[in-house]
């Protein structure tokens, strides 16, 4: 007879050791070293977004399921973490931020000064097949401009993405932005016989896959969608990879006007001094259903990894969510591929030290003095550690080194008798005696100005 009450844990058995619990596949444990890389990336995101005058916001991590099923497109909907909550509502963990931004802005559109410049750093969830650069959760910088239809807004948003690259130490030899425009692609596809809207989406989907799927498979897919006659025209459009190629293809069809917005964006990026990062490439259409105009993706220059960043214009999304009709555009940049690229390029910072100074108590009798001095140093915003149980001086210094502390202060009976402490530079091993009442100021000078005013 089985009863689970009272619960008895399984008996310990050395032949059947307990399973080590593990994180779910595609989810990360951030140990301090990994957390430091995450903080390095997120800090850079916030600094650069701030320089462009973007305000930070956030929304709920759990949203109504239909926010995504209606607008995001099949690819994301297939990857949703969706379930019914205890109130019988169909809900999903957010897989992307754009529908949330659109909803939030729509709800207060009249009160918000346009153009709106907002950024957010949500953790997002997609049930993807786990592979290099793709996990089931990631952090994503989202920057969006809402309420501006002109090409300078597109250039501004792309420049922001590129400035993040520069901020993290990546240049045009490391990363490229591929810029395209759905209006240009649509015009050229019309020119090769893709007129119907439903067929247009089938053609977009084929163009989007051109680097991942063989041409034979693409042709078969297009044939199946009823686009057999246009296969070569569609593939030709996807192969237009420079500005002059796009210009002349449009001119051939007498459609040069359709390229005006894209050309203006590329020109503005040039004027901003960012032209060396930019490739015009019509194979970029983006998987998401809501994009309407300029679309772009940032890749590592070798093209070996998936996109670091992707975005574009979604001028009809706000209206289609029942809100106001405002033009909008933005991008999402994930931390996963970006982290891989930084590691590949060797621009990952060293694990930072966790403290500025380690206070060594030479004998147990010095401990009360170490506590008092540590308190005073922490009040000056310095990061301080001391031994929580007494140990030999050598052992204390080993711990100080493991913490990567730049300095140690040593307090012993002789120093106390003389009203002094010993200040040791742990990188050089040099040490000198400093008067006890001078040590706080001395350390603040050495370590740098504390971040906030003295709290006493
Ligand atoms: P997305 O292309 O789906 O666009 O994602 C943007 C970026 O997020 C990708 O380039 C990639 O770096 C990262 N990312 C996406 N999925 C994963 C994953 N499973 N694991 C790791 N990283 C991932 C969007 O989400 C749009 N909502 C972006 C946007 C904002 N468009 C306009 N505004």
Coordinates of C-alpha atoms and ligand atoms in Angstrom, one line a residue:
X1 CA 0.0 0.0 0.0
X2 CA 1.4 3.4 -1.0
X3 CA 0.9 6.6 0.9
X4 CA 2.7 9.8 0.3
X5 CA 1.8 11.2 3.7
X6 CA 3.8 11.5 5.9
X7 CA 6.4 12.1 3.2
X8 CA 9.6 10.1 3.7
X9 CA 12.6 11.0 1.6
X10 CA 14.1 8.0 -0.3
X11 CA 16.7 6.2 1.8
X12 CA 20.3 7.2 1.0
X13 CA 21.9 4.5 -1.0
X14 CA 25.6 4.7 -2.2
X15 CA 24.7 2.5 -5.2
X16 CA 21.9 4.9 -6.4
X17 CA 23.3 8.4 -5.7
X18 CA 20.8 11.2 -5.9
X19 CA 20.6 12.9 -9.3
X20 CA 22.3 16.3 -9.4
X21 CA 19.5 18.7 -10.2
X22 CA 20.3 20.7 -13.3
X23 CA 19.0 23.7 -15.1
X24 CA 16.6 23.0 -17.9
X25 CA 18.1 22.7 -21.4
X26 CA 18.6 26.1 -23.0
X27 CA 18.5 27.9 -19.6
X28 CA 21.6 29.4 -18.0
X29 CA 23.1 29.4 -14.6
X30 CA 25.0 32.7 -14.3
X31 CA 28.0 32.0 -12.0
X32 CA 29.8 35.3 -11.0
X33 CA 32.2 35.0 -14.0
X34 CA 29.3 34.6 -16.5
X35 CA 27.3 37.2 -14.6
X36 CA 30.2 39.7 -15.1
X37 CA 30.0 39.2 -18.9
X38 CA 26.2 39.7 -18.8
X39 CA 26.7 42.9 -16.7
X40 CA 29.4 44.1 -19.1
X41 CA 27.0 43.8 -22.1
X42 CA 23.9 45.2 -20.3
X43 CA 25.9 48.1 -18.9
X44 CA 27.1 49.0 -22.4
X45 CA 23.5 48.7 -23.7
X46 CA 22.2 51.2 -21.1
X47 CA 25.1 53.6 -21.6
X48 CA 24.6 53.8 -25.4
X49 CA 20.8 53.9 -25.3
X50 CA 21.1 56.7 -22.8
X51 CA 23.4 58.6 -25.2
X52 CA 20.6 58.6 -27.8
X53 CA 18.1 59.9 -25.3
X54 CA 16.2 56.7 -24.9
X55 CA 14.1 56.2 -21.7
X56 CA 14.0 52.7 -20.1
X57 CA 10.6 50.9 -19.6
X58 CA 9.4 47.4 -18.9
X59 CA 6.3 45.3 -19.3
X60 CA 5.0 42.0 -17.8
X61 CA 7.0 38.8 -18.5
X62 CA 3.7 36.9 -18.9
X63 CA 1.2 38.2 -21.5
X64 CA -2.1 37.1 -23.1
X65 CA -1.4 34.4 -25.7
X66 CA -3.3 36.2 -28.5
X67 CA -0.9 39.2 -28.3
X68 CA 1.5 37.0 -30.2
X69 CA -0.7 34.6 -32.2
X70 CA -2.3 37.5 -34.1
X71 CA 0.8 39.6 -34.9
X72 CA 4.2 37.9 -34.5
X73 CA 4.1 35.3 -37.3
X74 CA 4.2 31.5 -37.3
X75 CA 7.9 31.1 -36.4
X76 CA 7.6 32.7 -33.0
X77 CA 4.2 31.3 -32.3
X78 CA 5.6 27.8 -32.8
X79 CA 8.2 28.5 -30.1
X80 CA 5.9 29.9 -27.4
X81 CA 6.0 28.8 -23.8
X82 CA 2.2 28.9 -23.6
X83 CA -0.2 27.5 -21.0
X84 CA -3.6 28.0 -19.3
X85 CA -3.3 29.9 -16.0
X86 CA -5.4 29.0 -12.9
X87 CA -8.0 31.5 -14.0
X88 CA -8.5 29.7 -17.3
X89 CA -6.6 32.4 -19.3
X90 CA -4.4 31.5 -22.3
X91 CA -1.1 33.0 -21.5
X92 CA 2.5 33.0 -22.8
X93 CA 5.9 33.9 -21.5
X94 CA 7.1 36.8 -23.6
X95 CA 9.1 35.6 -26.7
X96 CA 9.7 39.2 -27.9
X97 CA 9.0 42.8 -26.7
X98 CA 7.6 44.5 -29.8
X99 CA 3.9 43.6 -29.2
X100 CA 4.2 44.8 -25.6
X101 CA 5.7 48.1 -26.7
X102 CA 3.0 48.5 -29.3
X103 CA 0.3 47.8 -26.7
X104 CA 1.8 50.1 -24.0
X105 CA 2.3 53.0 -26.4
X106 CA -1.2 52.6 -27.9
X107 CA -2.8 52.8 -24.5
X108 CA -1.3 56.2 -23.7
X109 CA -0.5 57.4 -27.2
X110 CA -2.0 60.8 -26.8
X111 CA -0.2 61.7 -23.6
X112 CA 3.3 60.7 -24.9
X113 CA 5.5 63.2 -26.6
X114 CA 6.4 62.0 -30.1
X115 CA 8.7 60.8 -31.3
X116 CA 8.9 58.3 -28.4
X117 CA 12.3 56.9 -27.8
X118 CA 12.1 53.9 -25.5
X119 CA 14.4 51.0 -24.6
X120 CA 14.0 47.9 -22.5
X121 CA 16.1 44.9 -21.5
X122 CA 13.7 42.0 -21.0
X123 CA 14.5 38.4 -20.5
X124 CA 12.7 36.5 -23.3
X125 CA 11.6 32.9 -23.7
X126 CA 11.4 30.8 -26.9
X127 CA 11.3 27.0 -27.1
X128 CA 14.0 26.8 -29.8
X129 CA 16.1 23.9 -30.8
X130 CA 19.2 24.6 -28.7
X131 CA 22.4 25.4 -30.8
X132 CA 25.3 27.8 -30.7
X133 CA 23.9 31.3 -30.2
X134 CA 20.3 30.1 -29.6
X135 CA 18.9 29.3 -26.2
X136 CA 15.5 29.1 -24.6
X137 CA 16.0 32.3 -22.7
X138 CA 18.0 35.4 -23.5
X139 CA 18.3 39.0 -22.6
X140 CA 17.4 41.4 -25.4
X141 CA 18.1 45.1 -25.8
X142 CA 15.0 46.6 -27.5
X143 CA 15.2 50.1 -28.8
X144 CA 12.2 51.6 -30.5
X145 CA 11.2 55.0 -32.0
X146 CA 7.5 55.6 -32.4
X147 CA 5.9 58.5 -34.2
X148 CA 8.4 59.3 -36.9
X149 CA 8.1 58.1 -40.5
X150 CA 11.2 59.8 -42.0
X151 CA 14.4 57.9 -42.9
X152 CA 16.5 59.7 -40.3
X153 CA 14.7 57.7 -37.7
X154 CA 15.8 54.4 -39.4
X155 CA 19.4 55.8 -39.6
X156 CA 19.2 56.7 -35.9
X157 CA 18.1 53.3 -34.8
X158 CA 20.7 51.5 -36.9
X159 CA 23.4 53.9 -35.6
X160 CA 22.4 53.1 -32.1
X161 CA 22.9 49.4 -32.8
X162 CA 26.3 50.1 -34.4
X163 CA 27.4 52.3 -31.5
X164 CA 26.7 49.4 -29.1
X165 CA 29.1 47.3 -31.2
X166 CA 31.8 50.1 -31.0
X167 CA 31.2 50.5 -27.3
X168 CA 32.0 46.8 -26.8
X169 CA 35.2 47.0 -28.9
X170 CA 33.9 45.7 -32.2
X171 CA 34.6 47.5 -35.5
X172 CA 33.6 47.1 -39.2
X173 CA 36.1 44.2 -39.6
X174 CA 34.3 42.3 -36.8
X175 CA 30.6 43.0 -37.5
X176 CA 28.5 44.2 -40.4
X177 CA 24.9 45.5 -40.7
X178 CA 22.9 44.2 -43.6
X179 CA 20.2 46.7 -44.6
X180 CA 17.2 46.1 -46.8
X181 CA 13.7 47.4 -47.4
X182 CA 10.6 45.3 -47.7
X183 CA 9.0 47.9 -49.9
X184 CA 12.0 47.6 -52.4
X185 CA 11.7 43.8 -52.2
X186 CA 8.0 43.9 -52.8
X187 CA 8.3 46.2 -55.8
X188 CA 11.0 44.0 -57.4
X189 CA 8.9 40.8 -56.7
X190 CA 5.9 42.5 -58.3
X191 CA 8.2 43.1 -61.3
X192 CA 8.9 39.3 -61.5
X193 CA 5.2 38.4 -61.2
X194 CA 4.6 38.0 -57.5
X195 CA 1.5 40.2 -57.2
X196 CA -0.9 38.5 -54.7
X197 CA -0.3 39.4 -51.0
X198 CA -0.5 35.8 -49.8
X199 CA 2.1 34.7 -52.4
X200 CA 4.3 37.7 -51.4
X201 CA 4.6 36.2 -47.9
X202 CA 5.6 32.9 -49.3
X203 CA 8.2 34.7 -51.4
X204 CA 9.5 36.6 -48.4
X205 CA 9.8 33.4 -46.4
X206 CA 11.9 31.9 -49.3
X207 CA 14.2 35.0 -49.5
X208 CA 14.7 34.9 -45.7
X209 CA 16.0 31.3 -45.9
X210 CA 18.4 31.8 -48.9
X211 CA 21.5 31.4 -46.8
X212 CA 20.2 28.5 -44.8
X213 CA 18.5 26.3 -47.3
X214 CA 19.7 24.9 -50.7
X215 CA 18.4 26.6 -53.9
X216 CA 16.8 23.3 -54.9
X217 CA 14.8 23.1 -51.7
X218 CA 13.8 26.8 -52.0
X219 CA 12.7 26.2 -55.6
X220 CA 10.6 23.2 -54.4
X221 CA 9.0 25.3 -51.6
X222 CA 8.2 28.1 -54.1
X223 CA 6.8 25.6 -56.6
X224 CA 4.5 24.2 -53.8
X225 CA 3.3 27.7 -52.9
X226 CA 2.2 28.3 -56.5
X227 CA 5.2 30.4 -57.5
X228 CA 6.9 28.0 -59.9
X229 CA 7.0 30.6 -62.7
X230 CA 8.8 33.2 -60.5
X231 CA 11.5 31.1 -58.9
X232 CA 14.5 32.6 -60.8
X233 CA 13.2 36.2 -60.5
X234 CA 12.7 35.7 -56.7
X235 CA 16.2 34.2 -56.2
X236 CA 17.7 37.0 -58.4
X237 CA 16.1 39.6 -56.1
X238 CA 17.5 37.9 -53.0
X239 CA 21.0 38.0 -54.6
X240 CA 21.1 41.9 -54.9
X241 CA 23.9 42.7 -52.5
X242 CA 25.1 46.2 -53.1
X243 CA 23.5 49.6 -53.4
X244 CA 24.4 50.0 -57.1
X245 CA 22.9 46.6 -57.9
X246 CA 19.6 47.6 -56.1
X247 CA 19.6 51.0 -57.9
X248 CA 19.9 49.4 -61.3
X249 CA 17.4 46.7 -60.6
X250 CA 14.8 49.3 -59.6
X251 CA 15.7 51.5 -62.6
X252 CA 15.2 48.5 -64.9
X253 CA 11.6 48.2 -63.7
X254 CA 11.2 52.0 -63.7
X255 CA 10.7 51.9 -59.9
X256 CA 13.5 54.1 -58.6
X257 CA 11.1 56.0 -56.3
X258 CA 10.5 52.8 -54.2
X259 CA 14.2 52.9 -53.2
X260 CA 14.2 56.5 -52.0
X261 CA 13.7 55.7 -48.3
X262 CA 16.4 53.0 -48.2
X263 CA 18.9 55.2 -50.1
X264 CA 18.3 58.1 -47.7
X265 CA 19.0 55.8 -44.7
X266 CA 22.3 54.6 -46.2
X267 CA 23.3 58.1 -47.0
X268 CA 22.6 59.3 -43.5
X269 CA 24.6 56.5 -42.0
X270 CA 27.5 57.6 -44.2
X271 CA 27.1 61.1 -43.0
X272 CA 27.2 59.8 -39.4
X273 CA 30.6 58.2 -40.1
X274 CA 29.2 54.7 -39.9
X275 CA 29.2 53.8 -43.6
X276 CA 32.1 51.4 -43.2
X277 CA 29.7 49.0 -41.3
X278 CA 26.9 49.0 -43.9
X279 CA 26.1 46.4 -46.6
X280 CA 22.9 46.8 -48.6
X281 CA 21.5 43.2 -49.0
X282 CA 18.1 42.3 -50.2
X283 CA 18.2 38.8 -48.8
X284 CA 17.3 40.3 -45.5
X285 CA 13.5 40.3 -45.0
X286 CA 13.2 39.2 -41.4
X287 CA 11.0 36.4 -40.1
X288 CA 8.5 38.4 -38.2
X289 CA 5.2 39.2 -39.9
X290 CA 4.8 42.9 -38.8
X291 CA 7.7 44.6 -40.7
X292 CA 6.7 47.0 -43.4
X293 CA 9.8 49.0 -44.6
X294 CA 13.5 49.1 -43.9
X295 CA 14.7 45.9 -42.1
X296 CA 18.3 45.1 -41.0
X297 CA 20.4 42.6 -39.2
X298 CA 23.8 42.8 -37.6
X299 CA 26.1 39.8 -38.1
X300 CA 29.7 38.8 -37.3
X301 CA 31.8 39.8 -40.3
X302 CA 32.5 36.1 -41.2
X303 CA 28.8 35.4 -41.2
X304 CA 29.5 32.3 -39.2
X305 CA 27.0 32.9 -36.5
X306 CA 23.3 33.8 -36.4
X307 CA 22.3 37.4 -36.2
X308 CA 23.4 39.6 -33.2
X309 CA 20.6 42.0 -33.8
X310 CA 17.6 42.4 -36.0
X311 CA 14.9 45.0 -36.5
X312 CA 13.1 47.3 -38.8
X313 CA 9.9 49.4 -39.4
X314 CA 6.5 48.1 -38.3
X315 CA 4.4 51.1 -39.3
X316 CA 1.0 49.3 -39.0
X317 CA 1.4 47.3 -35.8
X318 CA 0.0 49.8 -33.4
X319 CA -3.1 50.4 -35.4
X320 CA -3.7 46.7 -35.9
X321 CA -3.5 46.2 -32.1
X322 CA -6.5 48.5 -31.9
X323 CA -4.4 51.6 -31.0
X324 CA -3.5 54.8 -32.8
X325 CA -2.0 54.8 -36.2
X326 CA 1.7 55.7 -35.5
X327 CA 4.7 54.8 -37.6
X328 CA 7.2 52.8 -35.6
X329 CA 10.6 51.0 -35.9
X330 CA 13.2 49.4 -33.7
X331 CA 15.5 46.4 -33.1
X332 CA 16.2 43.6 -30.7
X333 CA 19.8 42.7 -29.8
X334 CA 20.4 39.5 -27.9
X335 CA 23.1 38.8 -25.3
X336 CA 23.9 35.3 -26.5
X337 CA 25.4 35.7 -30.0
X338 CA 27.0 39.0 -28.9
X339 CA 28.7 37.2 -25.9
X340 CA 30.1 34.6 -28.3
X341 CA 31.4 37.2 -30.7
X342 CA 33.1 39.1 -27.9
X343 CA 34.7 35.9 -26.7
X344 CA 35.8 35.1 -30.3
X345 CA 37.4 38.5 -30.7
X346 CA 39.0 38.5 -27.3
X347 CA 37.3 41.6 -26.1
X348 CA 35.8 40.1 -22.9
X349 CA 36.9 42.0 -19.8
X350 CA 38.7 40.1 -17.1
X351 CA 36.7 39.0 -14.1
X352 CA 36.5 42.1 -12.0
X353 CA 37.7 42.2 -8.4
X354 CA 35.0 41.9 -5.9
X355 CA 36.7 44.2 -3.4
X356 CA 39.0 47.3 -3.3
X357 CA 40.7 46.3 -0.1
X358 CA 41.2 43.3 2.3
X359 CA 41.7 44.2 5.9
X360 CA 44.1 41.8 7.6
X361 CA 43.9 41.3 11.4
X362 CA 47.4 40.0 12.3
X363 CA 46.3 38.5 15.7
X364 CA 42.8 37.8 17.1
X365 CA 43.2 40.9 19.3
X366 CA 43.4 43.1 16.2
X367 CA 40.0 41.9 15.0
X368 CA 37.9 44.7 16.8
X369 CA 40.2 47.3 15.1
X370 CA 39.8 45.6 11.7
X371 CA 36.0 45.7 12.2
X372 CA 36.0 49.4 13.1
X373 CA 38.3 50.4 10.2
X374 CA 36.2 48.2 7.7
X375 CA 33.1 50.0 8.8
X376 CA 34.7 53.4 8.2
X377 CA 36.0 52.4 4.7
X378 CA 32.6 51.0 3.7
X379 CA 31.0 54.3 4.8
X380 CA 33.3 55.9 2.2
X381 CA 31.8 53.5 -0.4
X382 CA 34.9 51.3 -0.7
X383 CA 34.4 47.6 -1.2
X384 CA 35.9 45.8 1.8
X385 CA 36.3 42.3 3.1
X386 CA 38.1 40.9 6.3
X387 CA 38.4 37.3 7.5
X388 CA 35.2 36.0 9.1
X389 CA 37.3 33.7 11.3
X390 CA 40.8 34.4 12.3
X391 CA 43.6 32.8 10.2
X392 CA 47.3 33.2 9.7
X393 CA 48.4 36.3 7.8
X394 CA 49.6 34.3 4.7
X395 CA 46.1 32.6 4.4
X396 CA 44.4 36.0 4.7
X397 CA 46.6 37.4 1.9
X398 CA 45.8 34.4 -0.2
X399 CA 42.1 35.0 0.1
X400 CA 42.7 38.7 -0.7
X401 CA 44.5 37.6 -3.9
X402 CA 41.7 35.2 -4.9
X403 CA 39.3 38.2 -4.6
X404 CA 41.7 40.1 -6.9
X405 CA 41.9 42.9 -4.3
X406 CA 44.3 45.6 -5.4
X407 CA 45.2 46.5 -1.7
X408 CA 45.4 45.0 1.7
X409 CA 45.6 46.9 5.0
X410 CA 47.3 45.1 7.8
X411 CA 46.6 45.8 11.5
X412 CA 48.9 44.2 14.1
X413 CA 49.9 44.9 17.7
X414 CA 52.9 47.0 16.6
X415 CA 50.9 49.1 14.2
X416 CA 48.2 49.7 16.8
X417 CA 50.8 50.7 19.4
X418 CA 52.2 53.3 16.9
X419 CA 48.7 54.6 15.7
X420 CA 49.5 53.2 12.2
X421 CA 48.4 50.5 9.7
X422 CA 50.4 48.9 6.9
X423 CA 49.2 49.5 3.4
X424 CA 50.2 46.8 0.9
X425 CA 49.9 47.0 -2.9
X426 CA 49.0 43.4 -3.8
X427 CA 50.0 43.7 -7.4
X428 CA 53.6 44.8 -6.6
X429 CA 54.0 43.4 -3.1
X430 CA 55.3 46.8 -1.9
X431 CA 54.1 48.0 1.5
X432 CA 54.4 51.1 3.7
X433 CA 53.2 52.4 7.0
X434 CA 50.4 54.9 7.0
X435 CA 49.0 56.8 10.0
X436 CA 45.7 55.3 11.0
X437 CA 43.8 58.6 10.7
X438 CA 45.1 59.0 7.1
X439 CA 44.3 55.6 5.7
X440 CA 40.7 56.3 4.6
X441 CA 41.6 59.4 2.5
X442 CA 44.7 57.7 1.2
X443 CA 42.7 54.6 -0.1
X444 CA 39.9 56.7 -1.5
X445 CA 42.6 58.6 -3.5
X446 CA 44.2 55.4 -4.7
X447 CA 41.0 53.5 -5.6
X448 CA 39.2 56.5 -7.2
X449 CA 36.4 58.7 -6.1
X450 CA 33.6 56.8 -4.5
X451 CA 30.4 56.6 -6.6
X452 CA 28.1 58.5 -4.1
X453 CA 28.7 61.0 -1.4
X454 CA 30.0 59.9 2.0
X455 CA 27.2 58.5 4.2
X456 CA 27.9 59.0 7.9
Ligands
LIG1 P1 14.4 38.7 -33.5 O1 15.2 38.7 -34.8 O2 13.4 37.6 -33.3 O3 13.6 40.1 -33.4 O4 15.4 38.8 -32.3 C1 16.4 39.8 -32.2 C2 17.7 39.2 -31.7 O5 17.5 38.5 -30.4 C3 18.3 38.2 -32.6 O6 19.1 38.7 -33.6 C4 19.2 37.4 -31.6 O7 20.4 38.1 -31.3 C5 18.3 37.4 -30.3 N1 17.6 36.2 -30.1 C6 16.4 35.9 -30.6 N2 16.0 34.6 -30.3 C7 17.0 34.1 -29.5 C8 17.3 32.9 -28.9 N3 16.4 31.9 -28.9 N4 18.5 32.7 -28.2 C9 19.4 33.7 -28.2 N5 19.2 34.9 -28.8 C10 18.0 35.1 -29.5 C11 12.7 40.5 -32.5 O8 12.6 39.8 -31.4 C12 12.0 41.8 -32.7 N6 10.9 41.9 -31.8 C13 13.0 42.9 -32.6 C14 12.4 44.3 -32.8 C15 12.3 45.2 -31.9 N7 11.9 44.7 -34.0 C16 11.5 45.9 -33.8 N8 11.7 46.3 -32.5

